[in-house]
Amino acid sequence: MKMMSYWLDTAKPFASAATGGPEGAVDVAVVGAGFTGLCAALALAKKGAKVLVLEADRVAGSASGRNGGMCNNGFAQDYGGMVERFGMERANLFYRAFDAGVDKVESIVAEEGIDCHFARVGKLKLAAKPEHFDKIIRSQELLARNVDPETRLVLPKDLPSEIGSDKFFGGMIYGKSANMHMGMYGQGLAEAVVRHGGTIFEHNPLMKMRRVAGGHELTTPHGTVKAAQVLLATGTSAYGPLGWFRRRIVPVGAYLIATEPLPVELLDRLTPRRRNTVDTRNFVSYFRTTPDNRILFGGRARFSGRSDPAADAKSGAILQRSMVNFFPELADARIDYCWGGMVDMTSDRLPRAGENDGVFYSMGYSGHGTHMATYMGGVMAEVLDGKAELNPWRDFDWPAIPGYFGKPWFLPFVGAYYKYKEMA
């Protein structure tokens, strides 16, 4: 069993990183080579800007290359609750931004010729309890009427056509959702940035940043560069002078396993439509198939603020038990990969993007980052060009979390609370 991301292990390494260290002056410095930073750099380079990307580790090596491989439209939150909070018009605006994110991934893949197995397979949301299906019925009716007619219910009697498990009580299909190979997508984005004139430095973490005449000076262990504008696309990065952001983002561990390649006839029984699948539990589980016929199974497993080999292995064992509970036929399936990563959660699970102290930022996607990061990368390229009105999150306050300074001491208590709710 490899203790590393399946996506990163099965994609070609990025071959066009700049050597040495950053120097001189650029129009825009992008901090972070995940999907937000790469898509912003790509859009800026296409505009003719001199753009440089600083990455502490490797291209797409953090959340962008360690996730569940899904591009799911729709909120993390209940649509009805979003309407109550924001009103119909704004709730629909936000919902359509997530739709646009999936569309943007698809268009970039086509325009740049990125071979990453992008496919509109749809998302299946499964009710873990009978009362959860009652809520799904109400939510789907609102969605279909007001913003997403491509959703539809899956009645309990029809579940065998969607999933080979008897653990669920109905569901809903989101027809616009897609999936892809995250490592290949990240590598393809990075190559596209360089192809259009951008520069990417791997293993160059931002260590210091200060305002200077005409912009900002950014220092890494290997060099210093001056940028007229800076975009932070760092998520939960532990590097650099990002204290203002660390008080507002909670890093929560997410963990995944991937089986050995499975017989097609077995997959046809377990997941006949090959959809992205997620359940309604607080300790959520999600799964999909991979291009080489594995089942990738992920979830929260535990409320933890860390990902390392010991934490990942402990969570992986929990995930394997959950997977076998759903699919007893997988009891003897070998687990080839086990890994974890950090999700950059905001207190309301909605993204934040804008400007703070002269520095632009976009982050906090809260587990819905693949397509929203892609979308917001392009949006922030326009925001840096003076078009702030294109940012759907521009009017959101982002107060610091009381008593929190970057170390999530409260996660075990949150986990205990949700475990109690799960058993209720």
PDB file of N, CA and C in Angstrom, residues 286-336:
ATOM      1  N   TYR A 286     -17.683   9.441   0.406  1.00  0.00           N
ATOM      2  CA  TYR A 286     -17.863   9.678  -1.022  1.00  0.00           C
ATOM      3  C   TYR A 286     -16.981   8.705  -1.790  1.00  0.00           C
ATOM      4  N   PHE A 287     -17.404   8.369  -2.989  1.00  0.00           N
ATOM      5  CA  PHE A 287     -16.621   7.412  -3.762  1.00  0.00           C
ATOM      6  C   PHE A 287     -16.903   7.578  -5.241  1.00  0.00           C
ATOM      7  N   ARG A 288     -15.971   7.090  -6.039  1.00  0.00           N
ATOM      8  CA  ARG A 288     -16.066   7.093  -7.497  1.00  0.00           C
ATOM      9  C   ARG A 288     -15.120   6.024  -8.019  1.00  0.00           C
ATOM     10  N   THR A 289     -15.222   5.709  -9.295  1.00  0.00           N
ATOM     11  CA  THR A 289     -14.252   4.824  -9.924  1.00  0.00           C
ATOM     12  C   THR A 289     -13.157   5.660 -10.571  1.00  0.00           C
ATOM     13  N   THR A 290     -12.007   5.036 -10.794  1.00  0.00           N
ATOM     14  CA  THR A 290     -10.880   5.709 -11.428  1.00  0.00           C
ATOM     15  C   THR A 290     -10.748   5.227 -12.871  1.00  0.00           C
ATOM     16  N   PRO A 291      -9.932   5.909 -13.670  1.00  0.00           N
ATOM     17  CA  PRO A 291      -9.787   5.477 -15.066  1.00  0.00           C
ATOM     18  C   PRO A 291      -9.278   4.047 -15.222  1.00  0.00           C
ATOM     19  N   ASP A 292      -8.559   3.528 -14.215  1.00  0.00           N
ATOM     20  CA  ASP A 292      -8.061   2.150 -14.315  1.00  0.00           C
ATOM     21  C   ASP A 292      -8.868   1.191 -13.432  1.00  0.00           C
ATOM     22  N   ASN A 293     -10.139   1.520 -13.187  1.00  0.00           N
ATOM     23  CA  ASN A 293     -11.118   0.612 -12.578  1.00  0.00           C
ATOM     24  C   ASN A 293     -10.873   0.301 -11.101  1.00  0.00           C
ATOM     25  N   ARG A 294     -10.365   1.235 -10.388  1.00  0.00           N
ATOM     26  CA  ARG A 294     -10.335   1.144  -8.931  1.00  0.00           C
ATOM     27  C   ARG A 294     -11.563   1.855  -8.359  1.00  0.00           C
ATOM     28  N   ILE A 295     -11.893   1.548  -7.122  1.00  0.00           N
ATOM     29  CA  ILE A 295     -12.825   2.392  -6.377  1.00  0.00           C
ATOM     30  C   ILE A 295     -12.012   3.263  -5.436  1.00  0.00           C
ATOM     31  N   LEU A 296     -12.196   4.553  -5.595  1.00  0.00           N
ATOM     32  CA  LEU A 296     -11.597   5.530  -4.700  1.00  0.00           C
ATOM     33  C   LEU A 296     -12.656   5.911  -3.686  1.00  0.00           C
ATOM     34  N   PHE A 297     -12.352   5.723  -2.413  1.00  0.00           N
ATOM     35  CA  PHE A 297     -13.330   5.909  -1.338  1.00  0.00           C
ATOM     36  C   PHE A 297     -12.744   6.879  -0.320  1.00  0.00           C
ATOM     37  N   GLY A 298     -13.474   7.954  -0.050  1.00  0.00           N
ATOM     38  CA  GLY A 298     -12.962   8.974   0.858  1.00  0.00           C
ATOM     39  C   GLY A 298     -14.006   9.442   1.842  1.00  0.00           C
ATOM     40  N   GLY A 299     -13.545  10.292   2.745  1.00  0.00           N
ATOM     41  CA  GLY A 299     -14.471  10.849   3.716  1.00  0.00           C
ATOM     42  C   GLY A 299     -13.738  11.544   4.835  1.00  0.00           C
ATOM     43  N   ARG A 300     -14.530  12.042   5.759  1.00  0.00           N
ATOM     44  CA  ARG A 300     -13.939  12.749   6.890  1.00  0.00           C
ATOM     45  C   ARG A 300     -13.301  11.757   7.857  1.00  0.00           C
ATOM     46  N   ALA A 301     -13.893  10.590   8.027  1.00  0.00           N
ATOM     47  CA  ALA A 301     -13.369   9.520   8.895  1.00  0.00           C
ATOM     48  C   ALA A 301     -13.243   9.985  10.342  1.00  0.00           C
ATOM     49  N   ARG A 302     -12.441  11.031  10.558  1.00  0.00           N
ATOM     50  CA  ARG A 302     -12.284  11.621  11.892  1.00  0.00           C
ATOM     51  C   ARG A 302     -12.181  13.132  11.719  1.00  0.00           C
ATOM     52  N   PHE A 303     -12.578  13.895  12.738  1.00  0.00           N
ATOM     53  CA  PHE A 303     -12.351  15.336  12.715  1.00  0.00           C
ATOM     54  C   PHE A 303     -10.943  15.576  13.245  1.00  0.00           C
ATOM     55  N   SER A 304     -10.005  15.718  12.321  1.00  0.00           N
ATOM     56  CA  SER A 304      -8.599  15.848  12.672  1.00  0.00           C
ATOM     57  C   SER A 304      -8.006  17.043  11.948  1.00  0.00           C
ATOM     58  N   GLY A 305      -7.056  17.697  12.587  1.00  0.00           N
ATOM     59  CA  GLY A 305      -6.387  18.833  11.981  1.00  0.00           C
ATOM     60  C   GLY A 305      -5.014  18.489  11.449  1.00  0.00           C
ATOM     61  N   ARG A 306      -4.787  17.211  11.139  1.00  0.00           N
ATOM     62  CA  ARG A 306      -3.470  16.833  10.641  1.00  0.00           C
ATOM     63  C   ARG A 306      -3.572  15.711   9.617  1.00  0.00           C
ATOM     64  N   SER A 307      -2.583  15.691   8.756  1.00  0.00           N
ATOM     65  CA  SER A 307      -2.423  14.598   7.803  1.00  0.00           C
ATOM     66  C   SER A 307      -0.948  14.234   7.778  1.00  0.00           C
ATOM     67  N   ASP A 308      -0.640  13.022   8.214  1.00  0.00           N
ATOM     68  CA  ASP A 308       0.703  12.456   8.171  1.00  0.00           C
ATOM     69  C   ASP A 308       0.523  10.952   8.036  1.00  0.00           C
ATOM     70  N   PRO A 309       1.579  10.176   7.800  1.00  0.00           N
ATOM     71  CA  PRO A 309       1.389   8.746   7.560  1.00  0.00           C
ATOM     72  C   PRO A 309       0.610   8.030   8.656  1.00  0.00           C
ATOM     73  N   ALA A 310       0.854   8.371   9.925  1.00  0.00           N
ATOM     74  CA  ALA A 310       0.135   7.695  11.010  1.00  0.00           C
ATOM     75  C   ALA A 310      -1.345   8.065  11.012  1.00  0.00           C
ATOM     76  N   ALA A 311      -1.638   9.376  10.882  1.00  0.00           N
ATOM     77  CA  ALA A 311      -3.037   9.830  10.866  1.00  0.00           C
ATOM     78  C   ALA A 311      -3.759   9.294   9.639  1.00  0.00           C
ATOM     79  N   ASP A 312      -3.070   9.294   8.490  1.00  0.00           N
ATOM     80  CA  ASP A 312      -3.692   8.809   7.259  1.00  0.00           C
ATOM     81  C   ASP A 312      -4.016   7.322   7.356  1.00  0.00           C
ATOM     82  N   ALA A 313      -3.090   6.535   7.909  1.00  0.00           N
ATOM     83  CA  ALA A 313      -3.312   5.093   8.034  1.00  0.00           C
ATOM     84  C   ALA A 313      -4.469   4.795   8.980  1.00  0.00           C
ATOM     85  N   LYS A 314      -4.543   5.519  10.082  1.00  0.00           N
ATOM     86  CA  LYS A 314      -5.642   5.323  11.028  1.00  0.00           C
ATOM     87  C   LYS A 314      -6.978   5.640  10.378  1.00  0.00           C
ATOM     88  N   SER A 315      -7.031   6.743   9.637  1.00  0.00           N
ATOM     89  CA  SER A 315      -8.270   7.111   8.951  1.00  0.00           C
ATOM     90  C   SER A 315      -8.568   6.155   7.804  1.00  0.00           C
ATOM     91  N   GLY A 316      -7.524   5.684   7.125  1.00  0.00           N
ATOM     92  CA  GLY A 316      -7.728   4.746   6.028  1.00  0.00           C
ATOM     93  C   GLY A 316      -8.375   3.455   6.487  1.00  0.00           C
ATOM     94  N   ALA A 317      -8.015   2.979   7.679  1.00  0.00           N
ATOM     95  CA  ALA A 317      -8.633   1.761   8.217  1.00  0.00           C
ATOM     96  C   ALA A 317     -10.116   1.981   8.477  1.00  0.00           C
ATOM     97  N   ILE A 318     -10.468   3.178   8.965  1.00  0.00           N
ATOM     98  CA  ILE A 318     -11.881   3.511   9.183  1.00  0.00           C
ATOM     99  C   ILE A 318     -12.621   3.542   7.852  1.00  0.00           C
ATOM    100  N   LEU A 319     -11.997   4.136   6.843  1.00  0.00           N
ATOM    101  CA  LEU A 319     -12.630   4.219   5.527  1.00  0.00           C
ATOM    102  C   LEU A 319     -12.824   2.837   4.914  1.00  0.00           C
ATOM    103  N   GLN A 320     -11.853   1.966   5.081  1.00  0.00           N
ATOM    104  CA  GLN A 320     -11.996   0.619   4.530  1.00  0.00           C
ATOM    105  C   GLN A 320     -13.188  -0.102   5.164  1.00  0.00           C
ATOM    106  N   ARG A 321     -13.364   0.059   6.471  1.00  0.00           N
ATOM    107  CA  ARG A 321     -14.526  -0.564   7.124  1.00  0.00           C
ATOM    108  C   ARG A 321     -15.828   0.018   6.584  1.00  0.00           C
ATOM    109  N   SER A 322     -15.875   1.332   6.372  1.00  0.00           N
ATOM    110  CA  SER A 322     -17.079   1.952   5.812  1.00  0.00           C
ATOM    111  C   SER A 322     -17.346   1.446   4.406  1.00  0.00           C
ATOM    112  N   MET A 323     -16.295   1.338   3.598  1.00  0.00           N
ATOM    113  CA  MET A 323     -16.460   0.864   2.225  1.00  0.00           C
ATOM    114  C   MET A 323     -17.017  -0.558   2.203  1.00  0.00           C
ATOM    115  N   VAL A 324     -16.483  -1.417   3.052  1.00  0.00           N
ATOM    116  CA  VAL A 324     -16.963  -2.803   3.093  1.00  0.00           C
ATOM    117  C   VAL A 324     -18.381  -2.866   3.656  1.00  0.00           C
ATOM    118  N   ASN A 325     -18.729  -1.974   4.565  1.00  0.00           N
ATOM    119  CA  ASN A 325     -20.106  -1.915   5.048  1.00  0.00           C
ATOM    120  C   ASN A 325     -21.070  -1.591   3.911  1.00  0.00           C
ATOM    121  N   PHE A 326     -20.681  -0.668   3.046  1.00  0.00           N
ATOM    122  CA  PHE A 326     -21.505  -0.351   1.877  1.00  0.00           C
ATOM    123  C   PHE A 326     -21.488  -1.488   0.861  1.00  0.00           C
ATOM    124  N   PHE A 327     -20.283  -2.038   0.628  1.00  0.00           N
ATOM    125  CA  PHE A 327     -20.079  -3.025  -0.431  1.00  0.00           C
ATOM    126  C   PHE A 327     -19.372  -4.262   0.139  1.00  0.00           C
ATOM    127  N   PRO A 328     -20.101  -5.205   0.719  1.00  0.00           N
ATOM    128  CA  PRO A 328     -19.462  -6.401   1.281  1.00  0.00           C
ATOM    129  C   PRO A 328     -18.610  -7.169   0.283  1.00  0.00           C
ATOM    130  N   GLU A 329     -18.895  -7.043  -1.004  1.00  0.00           N
ATOM    131  CA  GLU A 329     -18.106  -7.738  -2.016  1.00  0.00           C
ATOM    132  C   GLU A 329     -16.662  -7.251  -2.072  1.00  0.00           C
ATOM    133  N   LEU A 330     -16.371  -6.120  -1.424  1.00  0.00           N
ATOM    134  CA  LEU A 330     -15.013  -5.577  -1.432  1.00  0.00           C
ATOM    135  C   LEU A 330     -14.220  -5.966  -0.196  1.00  0.00           C
ATOM    136  N   ALA A 331     -14.732  -6.899   0.589  1.00  0.00           N
ATOM    137  CA  ALA A 331     -14.058  -7.280   1.835  1.00  0.00           C
ATOM    138  C   ALA A 331     -12.630  -7.763   1.605  1.00  0.00           C
ATOM    139  N   ASP A 332     -12.396  -8.416   0.481  1.00  0.00           N
ATOM    140  CA  ASP A 332     -11.060  -8.950   0.218  1.00  0.00           C
ATOM    141  C   ASP A 332     -10.269  -8.120  -0.793  1.00  0.00           C
ATOM    142  N   ALA A 333     -10.826  -6.976  -1.187  1.00  0.00           N
ATOM    143  CA  ALA A 333     -10.118  -6.135  -2.156  1.00  0.00           C
ATOM    144  C   ALA A 333      -8.877  -5.509  -1.526  1.00  0.00           C
ATOM    145  N   ARG A 334      -7.783  -5.584  -2.222  1.00  0.00           N
ATOM    146  CA  ARG A 334      -6.538  -4.994  -1.727  1.00  0.00           C
ATOM    147  C   ARG A 334      -6.620  -3.465  -1.795  1.00  0.00           C
ATOM    148  N   ILE A 335      -6.085  -2.799  -0.781  1.00  0.00           N
ATOM    149  CA  ILE A 335      -5.992  -1.344  -0.797  1.00  0.00           C
ATOM    150  C   ILE A 335      -4.596  -0.974  -1.279  1.00  0.00           C
ATOM    151  N   ASP A 336      -4.526  -0.293  -2.417  1.00  0.00           N
ATOM    152  CA  ASP A 336      -3.233   0.054  -3.011  1.00  0.00           C
ATOM    153  C   ASP A 336      -2.736   1.431  -2.597  1.00  0.00           C
TER     154      ASP A 336
END
